[in-house]
PDB file of C-alpha atoms in Angstrom:
ATOM      1  CA  UNK A   1       0.000   0.000   0.000  1.00 91.00           C
ATOM      2  CA  UNK A   2       2.117   2.802  -1.364  1.00 95.00           C
ATOM      3  CA  UNK A   3      -0.421   5.654  -1.451  1.00 97.00           C
ATOM      4  CA  UNK A   4      -3.164   6.918   0.803  1.00 97.00           C
ATOM      5  CA  UNK A   5      -5.800   9.594   1.301  1.00 97.00           C
ATOM      6  CA  UNK A   6      -6.768  10.825   4.758  1.00 98.00           C
ATOM      7  CA  UNK A   7     -10.236  12.014   5.711  1.00 98.00           C
ATOM      8  CA  UNK A   8     -10.799  13.779   9.025  1.00 98.00           C
ATOM      9  CA  UNK A   9     -14.315  14.101  10.380  1.00 97.00           C
ATOM     10  CA  UNK A  10     -14.685  17.563  11.890  1.00 96.00           C
ATOM     11  CA  UNK A  11     -16.354  17.924  15.276  1.00 89.00           C
ATOM     12  CA  UNK A  12     -19.586  19.845  15.110  1.00 87.00           C
ATOM     13  CA  UNK A  13     -21.973  20.736  17.950  1.00 89.00           C
ATOM     14  CA  UNK A  14     -25.033  20.139  15.771  1.00 88.00           C
ATOM     15  CA  UNK A  15     -23.975  16.795  14.243  1.00 91.00           C
ATOM     16  CA  UNK A  16     -22.852  13.854  16.394  1.00 93.00           C
ATOM     17  CA  UNK A  17     -19.687  12.093  15.193  1.00 94.00           C
ATOM     18  CA  UNK A  18     -21.446   8.712  14.876  1.00 94.00           C
ATOM     19  CA  UNK A  19     -23.997  10.260  12.488  1.00 95.00           C
ATOM     20  CA  UNK A  20     -21.171  11.774  10.451  1.00 96.00           C
ATOM     21  CA  UNK A  21     -19.369   8.403  10.312  1.00 96.00           C
ATOM     22  CA  UNK A  22     -22.584   6.852   8.984  1.00 95.00           C
ATOM     23  CA  UNK A  23     -22.889   9.407   6.170  1.00 95.00           C
ATOM     24  CA  UNK A  24     -19.181   9.413   5.223  1.00 96.00           C
ATOM     25  CA  UNK A  25     -18.866   5.639   5.273  1.00 95.00           C
ATOM     26  CA  UNK A  26     -21.988   5.180   3.148  1.00 94.00           C
ATOM     27  CA  UNK A  27     -20.390   7.328   0.437  1.00 95.00           C
ATOM     28  CA  UNK A  28     -17.090   5.445   0.747  1.00 94.00           C
ATOM     29  CA  UNK A  29     -18.981   2.138   0.467  1.00 92.00           C
ATOM     30  CA  UNK A  30     -20.672   3.402  -2.713  1.00 91.00           C
ATOM     31  CA  UNK A  31     -17.249   4.312  -4.131  1.00 91.00           C
ATOM     32  CA  UNK A  32     -15.838   0.878  -3.263  1.00 90.00           C
ATOM     33  CA  UNK A  33     -18.836  -0.859  -4.853  1.00 86.00           C
ATOM     34  CA  UNK A  34     -18.235   1.088  -8.077  1.00 86.00           C
ATOM     35  CA  UNK A  35     -14.598  -0.036  -8.356  1.00 84.00           C
ATOM     36  CA  UNK A  36     -15.248  -3.672  -7.424  1.00 82.00           C
ATOM     37  CA  UNK A  37     -14.044  -6.159 -10.048  1.00 79.00           C
ATOM     38  CA  UNK A  38     -14.799  -9.873  -9.782  1.00 77.00           C
ATOM     39  CA  UNK A  39     -15.758  -9.459  -6.115  1.00 74.00           C
ATOM     40  CA  UNK A  40     -12.349  -7.960  -5.329  1.00 79.00           C
ATOM     41  CA  UNK A  41     -11.292  -4.490  -4.300  1.00 89.00           C
ATOM     42  CA  UNK A  42      -7.627  -3.512  -4.085  1.00 90.00           C
ATOM     43  CA  UNK A  43      -8.273  -0.521  -1.838  1.00 94.00           C
ATOM     44  CA  UNK A  44      -8.307  -0.848   1.954  1.00 95.00           C
ATOM     45  CA  UNK A  45      -9.010   1.359   4.956  1.00 97.00           C
ATOM     46  CA  UNK A  46      -7.505   2.029   8.350  1.00 97.00           C
ATOM     47  CA  UNK A  47      -8.661   3.931  11.390  1.00 97.00           C
ATOM     48  CA  UNK A  48      -5.448   5.504  12.768  1.00 96.00           C
ATOM     49  CA  UNK A  49      -7.083   6.630  16.033  1.00 96.00           C
ATOM     50  CA  UNK A  50      -8.755   3.263  16.680  1.00 96.00           C
ATOM     51  CA  UNK A  51      -9.254   2.382  20.332  1.00 92.00           C
ATOM     52  CA  UNK A  52     -11.150  -0.364  22.122  1.00 85.00           C
ATOM     53  CA  UNK A  53     -14.571   1.287  21.774  1.00 87.00           C
ATOM     54  CA  UNK A  54     -13.827   4.276  19.547  1.00 92.00           C
ATOM     55  CA  UNK A  55     -12.907   4.644  15.870  1.00 95.00           C
ATOM     56  CA  UNK A  56     -11.560   8.154  16.299  1.00 95.00           C
ATOM     57  CA  UNK A  57     -12.254  10.785  13.667  1.00 96.00           C
ATOM     58  CA  UNK A  58      -9.769   9.841  10.933  1.00 97.00           C
ATOM     59  CA  UNK A  59     -10.045   7.415   8.049  1.00 98.00           C
ATOM     60  CA  UNK A  60      -7.188   6.482   5.729  1.00 98.00           C
ATOM     61  CA  UNK A  61      -7.787   4.818   2.388  1.00 97.00           C
ATOM     62  CA  UNK A  62      -4.845   2.921   0.870  1.00 96.00           C
ATOM     63  CA  UNK A  63      -3.939   1.606  -2.575  1.00 95.00           C
ATOM     64  CA  UNK A  64      -0.795   0.316  -4.226  1.00 93.00           C
ATOM     65  CA  UNK A  65      -1.300   2.506  -7.283  1.00 93.00           C
ATOM     66  CA  UNK A  66      -1.934   6.249  -7.226  1.00 95.00           C
ATOM     67  CA  UNK A  67      -4.392   5.889 -10.122  1.00 93.00           C
ATOM     68  CA  UNK A  68      -6.730   3.724  -8.049  1.00 90.00           C
ATOM     69  CA  UNK A  69      -7.144   6.565  -5.561  1.00 92.00           C
ATOM     70  CA  UNK A  70      -7.419   9.168  -8.333  1.00 91.00           C
ATOM     71  CA  UNK A  71     -10.170   7.121 -10.001  1.00 86.00           C
ATOM     72  CA  UNK A  72     -12.043   7.013  -6.704  1.00 85.00           C
ATOM     73  CA  UNK A  73     -12.902  10.747  -7.075  1.00 86.00           C
ATOM     74  CA  UNK A  74     -13.211  11.604  -3.388  1.00 91.00           C
ATOM     75  CA  UNK A  75     -14.194  15.229  -3.950  1.00 90.00           C
ATOM     76  CA  UNK A  76     -17.257  14.276  -5.960  1.00 92.00           C
ATOM     77  CA  UNK A  77     -18.142  11.350  -3.705  1.00 92.00           C
ATOM     78  CA  UNK A  78     -17.951  13.427  -0.526  1.00 95.00           C
ATOM     79  CA  UNK A  79     -19.120  16.793  -1.938  1.00 95.00           C
ATOM     80  CA  UNK A  80     -22.302  16.885   0.173  1.00 95.00           C
ATOM     81  CA  UNK A  81     -20.218  16.452   3.314  1.00 95.00           C
ATOM     82  CA  UNK A  82     -17.490  18.979   2.524  1.00 94.00           C
ATOM     83  CA  UNK A  83     -18.473  21.244   5.458  1.00 94.00           C
ATOM     84  CA  UNK A  84     -18.020  18.378   7.911  1.00 95.00           C
ATOM     85  CA  UNK A  85     -14.812  16.728   6.717  1.00 97.00           C
ATOM     86  CA  UNK A  86     -11.261  17.631   5.815  1.00 97.00           C
ATOM     87  CA  UNK A  87      -9.971  15.716   2.795  1.00 96.00           C
ATOM     88  CA  UNK A  88      -6.224  15.634   2.206  1.00 96.00           C
ATOM     89  CA  UNK A  89      -4.633  15.039  -1.180  1.00 96.00           C
ATOM     90  CA  UNK A  90      -3.085  11.712  -2.187  1.00 97.00           C
ATOM     91  CA  UNK A  91       0.241  11.122  -0.463  1.00 97.00           C
ATOM     92  CA  UNK A  92       2.927   8.456  -0.451  1.00 97.00           C
ATOM     93  CA  UNK A  93       2.725   6.108   2.498  1.00 97.00           C
ATOM     94  CA  UNK A  94       5.688   6.644   4.848  1.00 96.00           C
ATOM     95  CA  UNK A  95       7.977   3.729   5.706  1.00 93.00           C
ATOM     96  CA  UNK A  96       6.637   1.754   8.656  1.00 92.00           C
ATOM     97  CA  UNK A  97       7.152  -1.572  10.374  1.00 90.00           C
ATOM     98  CA  UNK A  98       3.685  -1.658  11.853  1.00 93.00           C
ATOM     99  CA  UNK A  99       0.638  -3.117  10.116  1.00 95.00           C
ATOM    100  CA  UNK A 100      -2.902  -3.990  11.109  1.00 96.00           C
ATOM    101  CA  UNK A 101      -5.846  -5.857   9.726  1.00 95.00           C
ATOM    102  CA  UNK A 102      -9.207  -4.115  10.017  1.00 96.00           C
ATOM    103  CA  UNK A 103     -11.986  -6.632   9.678  1.00 95.00           C
ATOM    104  CA  UNK A 104     -15.735  -6.778  10.013  1.00 92.00           C
ATOM    105  CA  UNK A 105     -16.991  -8.741  13.010  1.00 85.00           C
ATOM    106  CA  UNK A 106     -20.426 -10.343  12.751  1.00 73.00           C
ATOM    107  CA  UNK A 107     -23.033  -9.772  15.474  1.00 69.00           C
ATOM    108  CA  UNK A 108     -24.625 -12.813  17.006  1.00 64.00           C
ATOM    109  CA  UNK A 109     -28.399 -12.340  17.146  1.00 62.00           C
ATOM    110  CA  UNK A 110     -30.173 -11.901  20.487  1.00 71.00           C
ATOM    111  CA  UNK A 111     -32.526 -14.623  21.741  1.00 75.00           C
ATOM    112  CA  UNK A 112     -35.701 -12.941  20.480  1.00 77.00           C
ATOM    113  CA  UNK A 113     -34.297 -12.506  16.988  1.00 76.00           C
ATOM    114  CA  UNK A 114     -32.986 -16.074  16.966  1.00 79.00           C
ATOM    115  CA  UNK A 115     -36.349 -17.412  18.169  1.00 82.00           C
ATOM    116  CA  UNK A 116     -38.175 -15.611  15.336  1.00 84.00           C
ATOM    117  CA  UNK A 117     -35.745 -17.109  12.825  1.00 82.00           C
ATOM    118  CA  UNK A 118     -36.111 -20.646  14.277  1.00 86.00           C
ATOM    119  CA  UNK A 119     -39.890 -20.231  14.350  1.00 87.00           C
ATOM    120  CA  UNK A 120     -39.987 -19.430  10.625  1.00 89.00           C
ATOM    121  CA  UNK A 121     -37.406 -22.002   9.571  1.00 88.00           C
ATOM    122  CA  UNK A 122     -38.790 -24.943  11.571  1.00 90.00           C
ATOM    123  CA  UNK A 123     -42.443 -23.897  11.381  1.00 92.00           C
ATOM    124  CA  UNK A 124     -42.900 -23.914  15.171  1.00 91.00           C
ATOM    125  CA  UNK A 125     -44.469 -21.319  17.429  1.00 93.00           C
ATOM    126  CA  UNK A 126     -42.408 -18.391  18.624  1.00 88.00           C
ATOM    127  CA  UNK A 127     -42.832 -19.519  22.253  1.00 89.00           C
ATOM    128  CA  UNK A 128     -41.585 -23.032  21.431  1.00 88.00           C
ATOM    129  CA  UNK A 129     -38.601 -21.617  19.574  1.00 85.00           C
ATOM    130  CA  UNK A 130     -37.816 -19.292  22.494  1.00 82.00           C
ATOM    131  CA  UNK A 131     -38.076 -22.199  24.936  1.00 85.00           C
ATOM    132  CA  UNK A 132     -35.652 -24.262  22.795  1.00 84.00           C
ATOM    133  CA  UNK A 133     -32.905 -21.659  23.219  1.00 80.00           C
ATOM    134  CA  UNK A 134     -33.655 -20.870  26.864  1.00 78.00           C
ATOM    135  CA  UNK A 135     -30.510 -20.349  28.894  1.00 71.00           C
ATOM    136  CA  UNK A 136     -28.424 -19.367  25.895  1.00 70.00           C
ATOM    137  CA  UNK A 137     -26.119 -16.496  26.779  1.00 60.00           C
ATOM    138  CA  UNK A 138     -25.877 -13.688  24.255  1.00 59.00           C
ATOM    139  CA  UNK A 139     -22.494 -12.019  24.249  1.00 59.00           C
ATOM    140  CA  UNK A 140     -22.674  -8.244  23.938  1.00 62.00           C
ATOM    141  CA  UNK A 141     -20.264  -6.693  21.499  1.00 67.00           C
ATOM    142  CA  UNK A 142     -17.816  -4.048  22.635  1.00 79.00           C
ATOM    143  CA  UNK A 143     -16.198  -3.208  19.311  1.00 90.00           C
ATOM    144  CA  UNK A 144     -16.502   0.235  17.727  1.00 94.00           C
ATOM    145  CA  UNK A 145     -19.003   0.324  14.893  1.00 92.00           C
ATOM    146  CA  UNK A 146     -20.563   2.409  12.153  1.00 94.00           C
ATOM    147  CA  UNK A 147     -24.273   2.150  11.419  1.00 91.00           C
ATOM    148  CA  UNK A 148     -24.494   1.492   7.719  1.00 89.00           C
ATOM    149  CA  UNK A 149     -26.699   0.166   4.961  1.00 83.00           C
ATOM    150  CA  UNK A 150     -25.914  -2.437   2.335  1.00 81.00           C
ATOM    151  CA  UNK A 151     -26.182  -1.110  -1.195  1.00 79.00           C
ATOM    152  CA  UNK A 152     -27.049  -4.526  -2.615  1.00 80.00           C
ATOM    153  CA  UNK A 153     -29.743  -5.613  -0.116  1.00 81.00           C
ATOM    154  CA  UNK A 154     -30.759  -2.296   1.443  1.00 81.00           C
ATOM    155  CA  UNK A 155     -30.542  -3.789   4.938  1.00 81.00           C
ATOM    156  CA  UNK A 156     -29.316  -1.593   7.781  1.00 85.00           C
ATOM    157  CA  UNK A 157     -26.842  -2.948  10.313  1.00 87.00           C
ATOM    158  CA  UNK A 158     -23.989  -1.967  12.613  1.00 89.00           C
ATOM    159  CA  UNK A 159     -20.629  -2.580  10.925  1.00 92.00           C
ATOM    160  CA  UNK A 160     -18.487  -3.763  13.849  1.00 93.00           C
ATOM    161  CA  UNK A 161     -14.820  -3.107  13.161  1.00 96.00           C
ATOM    162  CA  UNK A 162     -12.066  -5.129  14.792  1.00 95.00           C
ATOM    163  CA  UNK A 163      -8.374  -4.268  14.615  1.00 96.00           C
ATOM    164  CA  UNK A 164      -5.833  -7.085  14.625  1.00 94.00           C
ATOM    165  CA  UNK A 165      -2.149  -6.213  14.934  1.00 89.00           C
ATOM    166  CA  UNK A 166       0.102  -7.696  12.288  1.00 82.00           C
ATOM    167  CA  UNK A 167       3.878  -7.854  12.632  1.00 78.00           C
ATOM    168  CA  UNK A 168       4.379  -7.854   8.888  1.00 82.00           C
ATOM    169  CA  UNK A 169       2.830  -6.721   5.657  1.00 87.00           C
ATOM    170  CA  UNK A 170       0.603  -9.304   3.991  1.00 86.00           C
ATOM    171  CA  UNK A 171       0.937 -10.041   0.293  1.00 80.00           C
ATOM    172  CA  UNK A 172      -2.822 -10.261  -0.174  1.00 78.00           C
ATOM    173  CA  UNK A 173      -4.621  -7.084  -1.191  1.00 82.00           C
ATOM    174  CA  UNK A 174      -8.209  -8.201  -1.249  1.00 88.00           C
ATOM    175  CA  UNK A 175     -10.794  -6.092   0.548  1.00 93.00           C
ATOM    176  CA  UNK A 176     -14.583  -6.031   0.848  1.00 90.00           C
ATOM    177  CA  UNK A 177     -16.808  -3.258  -0.449  1.00 89.00           C
ATOM    178  CA  UNK A 178     -16.374  -1.709   3.004  1.00 92.00           C
ATOM    179  CA  UNK A 179     -12.567  -1.574   2.615  1.00 93.00           C
ATOM    180  CA  UNK A 180     -12.122  -4.235   5.308  1.00 95.00           C
ATOM    181  CA  UNK A 181     -10.422  -7.643   5.158  1.00 94.00           C
ATOM    182  CA  UNK A 182      -9.776 -10.610   7.414  1.00 91.00           C
ATOM    183  CA  UNK A 183      -6.450 -11.381   5.687  1.00 92.00           C
ATOM    184  CA  UNK A 184      -5.037  -8.177   4.163  1.00 93.00           C
ATOM    185  CA  UNK A 185      -3.072  -5.704   6.265  1.00 95.00           C
ATOM    186  CA  UNK A 186      -2.658  -1.955   5.906  1.00 96.00           C
ATOM    187  CA  UNK A 187       0.186   0.256   7.208  1.00 95.00           C
ATOM    188  CA  UNK A 188      -0.159   1.940  10.584  1.00 95.00           C
ATOM    189  CA  UNK A 189       1.577   5.263  11.219  1.00 94.00           C
TER     190      UNK A 189
END
């Protein structure tokens, strides 16, 4: 990942940061979906201020080729949000020995949701389905997330983002339409 663009979400008293993340990331997701080829995207993201329960207010988007970031057309994609973000120009990635993998973590459904699904699938009553999973412990997530919406299905969901430290750069450069990957690392600086 030789080049990157940095987007800073600006604090505003009238717009909460989580709402701004939702709007910015939706536009980024649209841009990623447009450049997807054969289910593969060669552009990944990092959250340089990532903490245990907080994404921070910066997003970096990486690519190996400058042209991939130029083709992305950030100014047009984020034009509606220009008062709420600061978009830097494309820069070369500095030398670093630190890498991370930013991946999407799936949410396990709560008991009520699971019971509704079992009820439909097995054609049993909701109460019977709920009784069948009685005692099941639902683990609450503690990862930072962005509320988002899938372009393909239209469904809304929290995109839980997990950061895994990586001692070395991975050779793979395959990312999802959210710029995340369970195998591809991005530089941290």
